[in-house]
PDB file of C-alpha atoms and ligand atoms in Angstrom:
ATOM      1  CA  MET H   1       0.084   0.307   0.194  1.00 70.00           C
ATOM      2  CA  ASP H   2       1.389   3.626  -0.792  1.00 80.00           C
ATOM      3  CA  LEU H   3       1.200   6.461   1.519  1.00 83.00           C
ATOM      4  CA  MET H   4      -1.884   8.107   0.108  1.00 83.00           C
ATOM      5  CA  THR H   5      -3.947   4.830   0.788  1.00 82.00           C
ATOM      6  CA  ILE H   6      -2.458   4.250   4.183  1.00 84.00           C
ATOM      7  CA  SER H   7      -3.195   8.031   5.197  1.00 95.00           C
ATOM      8  CA  ILE H   8      -7.182   7.750   3.544  1.00 97.00           C
ATOM      9  CA  ALA H   9      -7.650   4.761   5.531  1.00 97.00           C
ATOM     10  CA  GLU H  10      -6.320   6.402   8.887  1.00 97.00           C
ATOM     11  CA  ASN H  11      -8.329   9.727   8.043  1.00 98.00           C
ATOM     12  CA  VAL H  12     -11.559   7.726   7.668  1.00 98.00           C
ATOM     13  CA  ALA H  13     -11.186   5.733  11.004  1.00 98.00           C
ATOM     14  CA  ARG H  14     -10.575   9.096  12.336  1.00 98.00           C
ATOM     15  CA  VAL H  15     -13.733  10.769  11.159  1.00 98.00           C
ATOM     16  CA  PHE H  16     -15.955   7.652  11.923  1.00 98.00           C
ATOM     17  CA  GLU H  17     -14.518   7.825  15.605  1.00 98.00           C
ATOM     18  CA  ARG H  18     -15.488  11.754  15.742  1.00 98.00           C
ATOM     19  CA  VAL H  19     -18.958  11.185  14.035  1.00 98.00           C
ATOM     20  CA  ARG H  20     -19.535   8.406  16.678  1.00 98.00           C
ATOM     21  CA  VAL H  21     -18.250  10.575  19.772  1.00 98.00           C
ATOM     22  CA  ALA H  22     -20.596  13.553  18.254  1.00 98.00           C
ATOM     23  CA  GLU H  23     -23.391  11.126  18.228  1.00 98.00           C
ATOM     24  CA  LEU H  24     -22.864   9.594  21.588  1.00 98.00           C
ATOM     25  CA  GLU H  25     -22.404  13.154  23.175  1.00 97.00           C
ATOM     26  CA  ASN H  26     -25.658  14.258  21.669  1.00 97.00           C
ATOM     27  CA  GLY H  27     -27.994  11.476  22.603  1.00 96.00           C
ATOM     28  CA  ARG H  28     -28.165  10.395  18.916  1.00 96.00           C
ATOM     29  CA  ARG H  29     -28.426   6.809  18.030  1.00 96.00           C
ATOM     30  CA  GLU H  30     -24.887   5.288  17.017  1.00 96.00           C
ATOM     31  CA  GLY H  31     -24.708   5.127  13.147  1.00 97.00           C
ATOM     32  CA  GLU H  32     -27.608   7.600  12.581  1.00 98.00           C
ATOM     33  CA  VAL H  33     -25.356  10.225  11.020  1.00 98.00           C
ATOM     34  CA  SER H  34     -24.068   8.735   7.359  1.00 98.00           C
ATOM     35  CA  VAL H  35     -20.842  10.069   6.181  1.00 98.00           C
ATOM     36  CA  VAL H  36     -20.562  11.074   2.388  1.00 99.00           C
ATOM     37  CA  GLY H  37     -16.652  11.399   1.366  1.00 98.00           C
ATOM     38  CA  ILE H  38     -16.521  14.348  -0.979  1.00 98.00           C
ATOM     39  CA  SER H  39     -13.662  13.281  -3.266  1.00 98.00           C
ATOM     40  CA  LYS H  40     -13.591  16.308  -5.791  1.00 97.00           C
ATOM     41  CA  THR H  41     -10.124  17.160  -7.135  1.00 95.00           C
ATOM     42  CA  PHE H  42      -8.750  13.733  -5.935  1.00 96.00           C
ATOM     43  CA  ASP H  43      -8.478  10.484  -8.341  1.00 95.00           C
ATOM     44  CA  ALA H  44     -10.312   7.374  -8.959  1.00 96.00           C
ATOM     45  CA  GLN H  45      -7.878   5.688  -6.556  1.00 96.00           C
ATOM     46  CA  ALA H  46      -8.512   7.974  -3.787  1.00 97.00           C
ATOM     47  CA  ILE H  47     -12.463   6.740  -4.057  1.00 97.00           C
ATOM     48  CA  ILE H  48     -11.177   3.062  -4.058  1.00 97.00           C
ATOM     49  CA  ASP H  49      -9.091   3.734  -0.842  1.00 97.00           C
ATOM     50  CA  ALA H  50     -11.982   5.484   0.997  1.00 98.00           C
ATOM     51  CA  VAL H  51     -14.367   2.820   0.002  1.00 98.00           C
ATOM     52  CA  SER H  52     -11.932   0.135   0.975  1.00 97.00           C
ATOM     53  CA  ALA H  53     -11.576   1.914   4.268  1.00 97.00           C
ATOM     54  CA  GLY H  54     -15.379   1.832   4.789  1.00 98.00           C
ATOM     55  CA  ILE H  55     -17.094   4.657   3.221  1.00 98.00           C
ATOM     56  CA  THR H  56     -20.386   3.820   1.653  1.00 98.00           C
ATOM     57  CA  ASP H  57     -21.065   6.904   0.074  1.00 98.00           C
ATOM     58  CA  ILE H  58     -19.059   9.042  -2.219  1.00 98.00           C
ATOM     59  CA  GLY H  59     -19.762  12.741  -3.430  1.00 98.00           C
ATOM     60  CA  GLU H  60     -18.863  14.877  -6.321  1.00 98.00           C
ATOM     61  CA  ASN H  61     -19.600  18.531  -7.480  1.00 97.00           C
ATOM     62  CA  ARG H  62     -18.930  18.332 -11.054  1.00 97.00           C
ATOM     63  CA  ILE H  63     -20.483  16.224 -13.704  1.00 97.00           C
ATOM     64  CA  GLN H  64     -17.523  16.222 -15.803  1.00 96.00           C
ATOM     65  CA  GLU H  65     -15.032  15.121 -13.153  1.00 97.00           C
ATOM     66  CA  ALA H  66     -17.523  12.408 -12.007  1.00 97.00           C
ATOM     67  CA  GLU H  67     -18.052  11.137 -15.645  1.00 97.00           C
ATOM     68  CA  MET H  68     -14.003  10.632 -15.716  1.00 96.00           C
ATOM     69  CA  LYS H  69     -13.603   9.165 -12.453  1.00 97.00           C
ATOM     70  CA  PHE H  70     -16.381   6.889 -11.609  1.00 97.00           C
ATOM     71  CA  PRO H  71     -15.620   4.301 -14.194  1.00 96.00           C
ATOM     72  CA  ASN H  72     -12.439   3.993 -12.917  1.00 97.00           C
ATOM     73  CA  THR H  73     -13.341   2.737  -9.622  1.00 96.00           C
ATOM     74  CA  ILE H  74     -14.503  -0.506  -8.554  1.00 90.00           C
ATOM     75  CA  GLY H  75     -18.073   0.853  -7.360  1.00 90.00           C
ATOM     76  CA  GLY H  76     -19.938  -0.352  -4.495  1.00 94.00           C
ATOM     77  CA  PHE H  77     -20.702   2.984  -3.106  1.00 98.00           C
ATOM     78  CA  LYS H  78     -23.547   5.416  -3.251  1.00 98.00           C
ATOM     79  CA  LYS H  79     -23.187   8.273  -5.646  1.00 98.00           C
ATOM     80  CA  HIS H  80     -23.896  11.822  -4.417  1.00 98.00           C
ATOM     81  CA  MET H  81     -24.087  15.050  -6.642  1.00 98.00           C
ATOM     82  CA  VAL H  82     -23.602  17.785  -3.926  1.00 98.00           C
ATOM     83  CA  GLY H  83     -22.560  20.596  -6.960  1.00 98.00           C
ATOM     84  CA  HIS H  84     -24.725  23.173  -8.466  1.00 97.00           C
ATOM     85  CA  LEU H  85     -26.444  21.456 -11.262  1.00 97.00           C
ATOM     86  CA  GLN H  86     -27.005  23.136 -14.660  1.00 95.00           C
ATOM     87  CA  SER H  87     -30.049  22.252 -16.483  1.00 94.00           C
ATOM     88  CA  ASN H  88     -28.080  21.011 -19.636  1.00 96.00           C
ATOM     89  CA  LYS H  89     -26.416  18.316 -17.501  1.00 97.00           C
ATOM     90  CA  ILE H  90     -29.570  16.718 -16.058  1.00 98.00           C
ATOM     91  CA  ASN H  91     -29.575  13.678 -18.164  1.00 98.00           C
ATOM     92  CA  LYS H  92     -25.795  12.878 -17.294  1.00 98.00           C
ATOM     93  CA  ALA H  93     -26.386  13.674 -13.604  1.00 98.00           C
ATOM     94  CA  LEU H  94     -29.296  11.179 -13.558  1.00 98.00           C
ATOM     95  CA  ARG H  95     -27.054   8.278 -15.118  1.00 97.00           C
ATOM     96  CA  LEU H  96     -24.132   9.201 -12.963  1.00 98.00           C
ATOM     97  CA  PHE H  97     -25.773   9.785  -9.379  1.00 98.00           C
ATOM     98  CA  ASP H  98     -28.052   7.930  -6.980  1.00 98.00           C
ATOM     99  CA  ILE H  99     -28.853  11.124  -5.072  1.00 98.00           C
ATOM    100  CA  ILE H 100     -28.699  14.866  -5.884  1.00 98.00           C
ATOM    101  CA  HIS H 101     -28.590  17.278  -2.983  1.00 98.00           C
ATOM    102  CA  SER H 102     -28.676  20.387  -4.940  1.00 98.00           C
ATOM    103  CA  VAL H 103     -32.214  20.762  -6.432  1.00 98.00           C
ATOM    104  CA  ASP H 104     -32.724  24.528  -6.131  1.00 97.00           C
ATOM    105  CA  SER H 105     -35.699  25.838  -8.317  1.00 97.00           C
ATOM    106  CA  LEU H 106     -39.080  24.544  -9.565  1.00 98.00           C
ATOM    107  CA  LYS H 107     -37.595  24.974 -13.012  1.00 97.00           C
ATOM    108  CA  LEU H 108     -34.797  22.494 -12.293  1.00 98.00           C
ATOM    109  CA  ALA H 109     -37.260  20.059 -10.767  1.00 98.00           C
ATOM    110  CA  LYS H 110     -39.283  20.005 -13.721  1.00 98.00           C
ATOM    111  CA  LYS H 111     -36.565  19.289 -15.909  1.00 97.00           C
ATOM    112  CA  ILE H 112     -35.422  16.502 -13.837  1.00 98.00           C
ATOM    113  CA  ALA H 113     -39.008  15.040 -13.841  1.00 97.00           C
ATOM    114  CA  PHE H 114     -39.167  15.286 -17.606  1.00 97.00           C
ATOM    115  CA  SER H 115     -35.828  13.715 -18.069  1.00 97.00           C
ATOM    116  CA  GLY H 116     -37.195  10.725 -16.102  1.00 95.00           C
ATOM    117  CA  GLY H 117     -35.628  11.045 -12.583  1.00 90.00           C
ATOM    118  CA  ASN H 118     -38.229   9.583 -10.658  1.00 89.00           C
ATOM    119  CA  ASP H 119     -36.195   6.434  -9.423  1.00 93.00           C
ATOM    120  CA  LYS H 120     -33.541   8.836  -7.944  1.00 97.00           C
ATOM    121  CA  GLU H 121     -33.286  10.542  -4.691  1.00 97.00           C
ATOM    122  CA  PHE H 122     -33.576  14.394  -4.230  1.00 98.00           C
ATOM    123  CA  LEU H 123     -32.801  17.118  -1.601  1.00 98.00           C
ATOM    124  CA  LEU H 124     -33.579  20.689  -2.039  1.00 98.00           C
ATOM    125  CA  GLU H 125     -30.688  23.135  -1.442  1.00 98.00           C
ATOM    126  CA  VAL H 126     -31.144  25.896   1.199  1.00 98.00           C
ATOM    127  CA  ASN H 127     -29.092  28.998   1.523  1.00 98.00           C
ATOM    128  CA  THR H 128     -29.281  29.523   5.245  1.00 97.00           C
ATOM    129  CA  SER H 129     -26.378  31.601   5.503  1.00 95.00           C
ATOM    130  CA  GLY H 130     -27.797  34.391   2.965  1.00 94.00           C
ATOM    131  CA  GLU H 131     -24.314  34.684   1.418  1.00 93.00           C
ATOM    132  CA  GLU H 132     -24.720  35.656  -2.357  1.00 92.00           C
ATOM    133  CA  SER H 133     -21.771  33.615  -3.710  1.00 92.00           C
ATOM    134  CA  LYS H 134     -24.104  30.476  -2.532  1.00 94.00           C
ATOM    135  CA  PHE H 135     -26.537  28.281  -4.439  1.00 95.00           C
ATOM    136  CA  GLY H 136     -29.856  27.286  -2.915  1.00 97.00           C
ATOM    137  CA  ILE H 137     -33.423  28.629  -2.131  1.00 97.00           C
ATOM    138  CA  LYS H 138     -34.102  31.096   0.710  1.00 98.00           C
ATOM    139  CA  PRO H 139     -35.442  29.691   4.113  1.00 98.00           C
ATOM    140  CA  GLU H 140     -38.523  31.398   4.121  1.00 98.00           C
ATOM    141  CA  GLU H 141     -39.385  29.875   0.492  1.00 98.00           C
ATOM    142  CA  THR H 142     -38.381  26.309   1.505  1.00 98.00           C
ATOM    143  CA  LEU H 143     -41.680  24.924   2.551  1.00 98.00           C
ATOM    144  CA  ASP H 144     -43.711  26.331  -0.347  1.00 97.00           C
ATOM    145  CA  MET H 145     -40.960  25.306  -2.780  1.00 98.00           C
ATOM    146  CA  LEU H 146     -41.308  21.740  -1.270  1.00 98.00           C
ATOM    147  CA  SER H 147     -45.304  21.557  -1.986  1.00 97.00           C
ATOM    148  CA  GLU H 148     -44.967  23.311  -5.365  1.00 97.00           C
ATOM    149  CA  ILE H 149     -42.301  20.966  -6.523  1.00 98.00           C
ATOM    150  CA  THR H 150     -43.713  17.671  -5.453  1.00 97.00           C
ATOM    151  CA  GLY H 151     -47.256  19.059  -6.726  1.00 96.00           C
ATOM    152  CA  ALA H 152     -45.751  19.981  -9.957  1.00 97.00           C
ATOM    153  CA  THR H 153     -43.475  17.163 -10.863  1.00 96.00           C
ATOM    154  CA  GLY H 154     -44.243  14.065  -8.987  1.00 93.00           C
ATOM    155  CA  LEU H 155     -40.906  13.900  -7.632  1.00 96.00           C
ATOM    156  CA  THR H 156     -40.136  12.829  -4.221  1.00 96.00           C
ATOM    157  CA  LEU H 157     -37.946  15.160  -2.099  1.00 98.00           C
ATOM    158  CA  SER H 158     -36.216  13.128   0.567  1.00 98.00           C
ATOM    159  CA  GLY H 159     -34.310  15.972   2.420  1.00 98.00           C
ATOM    160  CA  LEU H 160     -32.765  19.335   2.946  1.00 98.00           C
ATOM    161  CA  MET H 161     -29.098  20.155   2.347  1.00 98.00           C
ATOM    162  CA  THR H 162     -26.955  23.495   3.005  1.00 98.00           C
ATOM    163  CA  VAL H 163     -23.555  24.662   2.912  1.00 98.00           C
ATOM    164  CA  GLY H 164     -22.516  26.395   6.351  1.00 96.00           C
ATOM    165  CA  PRO H 165     -21.598  30.051   6.221  1.00 96.00           C
ATOM    166  CA  ARG H 166     -18.063  30.687   5.669  1.00 93.00           C
ATOM    167  CA  SER H 167     -17.304  31.894   8.905  1.00 92.00           C
ATOM    168  CA  THR H 168     -14.956  31.323  12.055  1.00 92.00           C
ATOM    169  CA  ASP H 169     -17.958  32.606  14.224  1.00 96.00           C
ATOM    170  CA  GLU H 170     -19.472  29.326  15.685  1.00 97.00           C
ATOM    171  CA  SER H 171     -22.748  31.115  16.602  1.00 97.00           C
ATOM    172  CA  LYS H 172     -23.365  32.213  12.871  1.00 97.00           C
ATOM    173  CA  ILE H 173     -22.535  28.495  11.637  1.00 98.00           C
ATOM    174  CA  ARG H 174     -24.985  26.982  14.304  1.00 98.00           C
ATOM    175  CA  SER H 175     -27.727  29.422  13.594  1.00 98.00           C
ATOM    176  CA  ALA H 176     -27.670  28.411  10.019  1.00 98.00           C
ATOM    177  CA  PHE H 177     -27.833  24.667  10.967  1.00 98.00           C
ATOM    178  CA  ARG H 178     -30.496  25.408  13.458  1.00 98.00           C
ATOM    179  CA  LYS H 179     -32.403  27.070  10.646  1.00 98.00           C
ATOM    180  CA  LEU H 180     -32.270  24.025   8.422  1.00 98.00           C
ATOM    181  CA  LYS H 181     -33.015  21.620  11.237  1.00 98.00           C
ATOM    182  CA  SER H 182     -36.182  23.957  11.907  1.00 98.00           C
ATOM    183  CA  LEU H 183     -37.194  23.907   8.250  1.00 98.00           C
ATOM    184  CA  TYR H 184     -36.529  20.046   8.069  1.00 98.00           C
ATOM    185  CA  ASP H 185     -38.721  19.312  11.129  1.00 98.00           C
ATOM    186  CA  ASP H 186     -41.533  21.468   9.657  1.00 98.00           C
ATOM    187  CA  ALA H 187     -41.287  19.734   6.538  1.00 98.00           C
ATOM    188  CA  SER H 188     -41.404  16.228   8.038  1.00 98.00           C
ATOM    189  CA  ALA H 189     -44.808  17.347   9.776  1.00 97.00           C
ATOM    190  CA  LEU H 190     -46.422  18.260   6.432  1.00 95.00           C
ATOM    191  CA  ASN H 191     -48.650  15.541   5.293  1.00 89.00           C
ATOM    192  CA  THR H 192     -48.172  16.145   1.713  1.00 93.00           C
ATOM    193  CA  LYS H 193     -47.128  13.342  -0.555  1.00 94.00           C
ATOM    194  CA  GLY H 194     -43.851  13.308  -2.065  1.00 96.00           C
ATOM    195  CA  ILE H 195     -42.265  15.090   0.785  1.00 97.00           C
ATOM    196  CA  ASP H 196     -40.645  12.233   2.901  1.00 97.00           C
ATOM    197  CA  MET H 197     -37.936  14.081   4.847  1.00 98.00           C
ATOM    198  CA  LYS H 198     -35.206  11.324   5.482  1.00 98.00           C
ATOM    199  CA  TYR H 199     -31.918  13.347   4.830  1.00 98.00           C
ATOM    200  CA  LEU H 200     -30.656  16.492   6.586  1.00 98.00           C
ATOM    201  CA  SER H 201     -27.450  16.911   4.674  1.00 98.00           C
ATOM    202  CA  MET H 202     -25.316  19.705   6.681  1.00 98.00           C
ATOM    203  CA  GLY H 203     -21.601  19.682   8.026  1.00 98.00           C
ATOM    204  CA  MET H 204     -18.344  19.526   6.164  1.00 98.00           C
ATOM    205  CA  THR H 205     -14.717  19.071   7.515  1.00 98.00           C
ATOM    206  CA  ASN H 206     -14.685  22.567   9.576  1.00 97.00           C
ATOM    207  CA  ASP H 207     -18.156  22.123  11.040  1.00 98.00           C
ATOM    208  CA  PHE H 208     -19.348  18.918  11.220  1.00 98.00           C
ATOM    209  CA  GLU H 209     -19.515  18.072  14.895  1.00 98.00           C
ATOM    210  CA  ILE H 210     -21.733  21.349  15.125  1.00 98.00           C
ATOM    211  CA  ALA H 211     -24.106  20.121  12.451  1.00 98.00           C
ATOM    212  CA  ILE H 212     -24.515  16.711  14.221  1.00 98.00           C
ATOM    213  CA  GLU H 213     -25.249  18.662  17.499  1.00 98.00           C
ATOM    214  CA  GLU H 214     -27.767  20.786  15.632  1.00 98.00           C
ATOM    215  CA  GLY H 215     -29.391  17.418  14.288  1.00 98.00           C
ATOM    216  CA  SER H 216     -27.677  16.606  11.075  1.00 98.00           C
ATOM    217  CA  ASN H 217     -27.923  12.872   9.829  1.00 98.00           C
ATOM    218  CA  MET H 218     -25.983  13.293   6.935  1.00 98.00           C
ATOM    219  CA  VAL H 219     -22.204  14.901   6.912  1.00 99.00           C
ATOM    220  CA  ARG H 220     -20.209  15.748   3.717  1.00 98.00           C
ATOM    221  CA  ILE H 221     -16.546  15.351   4.542  1.00 98.00           C
ATOM    222  CA  GLY H 222     -13.680  15.998   1.929  1.00 98.00           C
ATOM    223  CA  ARG H 223     -10.524  17.404   3.414  1.00 97.00           C
ATOM    224  CA  ALA H 224     -10.435  15.284   6.880  1.00 98.00           C
ATOM    225  CA  ILE H 225     -10.637  12.256   4.538  1.00 98.00           C
ATOM    226  CA  PHE H 226      -8.839  12.950   1.412  1.00 97.00           C
ATOM    227  CA  GLY H 227      -6.567  15.785   2.594  1.00 96.00           C
ATOM    228  CA  GLU H 228      -5.978  19.446   1.594  1.00 94.00           C
ATOM    229  CA  ARG H 229      -7.014  20.053  -2.154  1.00 93.00           C
ATOM    230  CA  SER H 230      -4.253  21.544  -4.075  1.00 84.00           C
ATOM    231  CA  ILE H 231      -6.727  23.180  -6.669  1.00 64.00           C
ATOM    232  CA  GLY H 232      -8.465  25.005  -3.903  1.00 54.00           C
ATOM    233  CA  ARG H 233     -12.213  25.841  -3.629  1.00 49.00           C
ATOM    234  CA  ILE H 234     -13.932  24.988  -6.693  1.00 48.00           C
ATOM    235  CA  ASP H 235     -17.555  26.467  -6.620  1.00 41.00           C
ATOM    236  CA  TRP H 236     -18.674  27.815  -3.333  1.00 34.00           C
TER     237      TRP H 236
HETATM  238  C1  PLP T   1     -16.404  20.508  -1.045  1.00 93.50           C
HETATM  239  C2  PLP T   1     -17.694  20.308  -0.509  1.00 93.50           C
HETATM  240  C3  PLP T   1     -17.730  19.580   0.606  1.00 93.50           C
HETATM  241  C4  PLP T   1     -16.707  19.129   1.282  1.00 93.50           C
HETATM  242  O1  PLP T   1     -16.024  20.104   2.016  1.00 93.50           O
HETATM  243  P1  PLP T   1     -14.759  19.777   2.914  1.00 93.50           P
HETATM  244  O2  PLP T   1     -14.548  21.069   3.635  1.00 93.50           O
HETATM  245  O3  PLP T   1     -13.629  19.357   2.041  1.00 93.50           O
HETATM  246  O4  PLP T   1     -15.031  18.995   3.952  1.00 93.50           O
HETATM  247  C5  PLP T   1     -18.992  19.367   1.174  1.00 93.50           C
HETATM  248  N1  PLP T   1     -20.158  20.003   0.409  1.00 93.50           N
HETATM  249  C6  PLP T   1     -20.066  20.525  -0.709  1.00 93.50           C
HETATM  250  C7  PLP T   1     -21.182  21.008  -1.470  1.00 93.50           C
HETATM  251  C8  PLP T   1     -18.954  20.865  -0.985  1.00 93.50           C
HETATM  252  O5  PLP T   1     -18.832  21.269  -2.363  1.00 93.50           O
END
């Protein structure tokens, strides 16, 4: 095994341990929080290494990159699209991925439904920080948007996703996550066909423990598993 392979295996073990501790400390069921390894900018071998170390879910944020990498892996993992989805790439996205975290408009949802995406899973992306550089719908529009989308398209929406604020101020991060959790609870209480809240996708390398404290059941971890990205931030 080369050094990269060993360090990914060690990182995965460390992340699982931190998630387990956060579950225990917050009265969550062990194993309740799933870990999606975000492999953007890393190669297919890195995905193979992470999956060998126990990662069951892999996320990418670009269609083209996933298209190049996934065929060079050995599969055996659930494929998540976590980046912004352009409507002209929907067909490819539906071929490549099992679950899409980034539905952010009725128009996009309609195109997904038109392209036959009913057998996949979808999350609505919410911009909880109000940062203009971020994608996602406004928190106050989320509940209406869920109903509009399911009503107009017949798609099932299985969760909510957010990217926390780009800040070191813990209270800001916490309040963004708290906002999403509250929307998730409200959405779960709706008795609307097609709204079936299962995934609360929030928390990344710098803030996943806070996210778990605030109720996340799906964290998206890149750097803590794969290492620092030399190419830098890609789209957020
Ligand atoms: C890159 C990315 C992540 C992972 O970020 P890290 O800081 O590397 O853990 C999670 N979610 C989305 C949407 C991303 O683009």
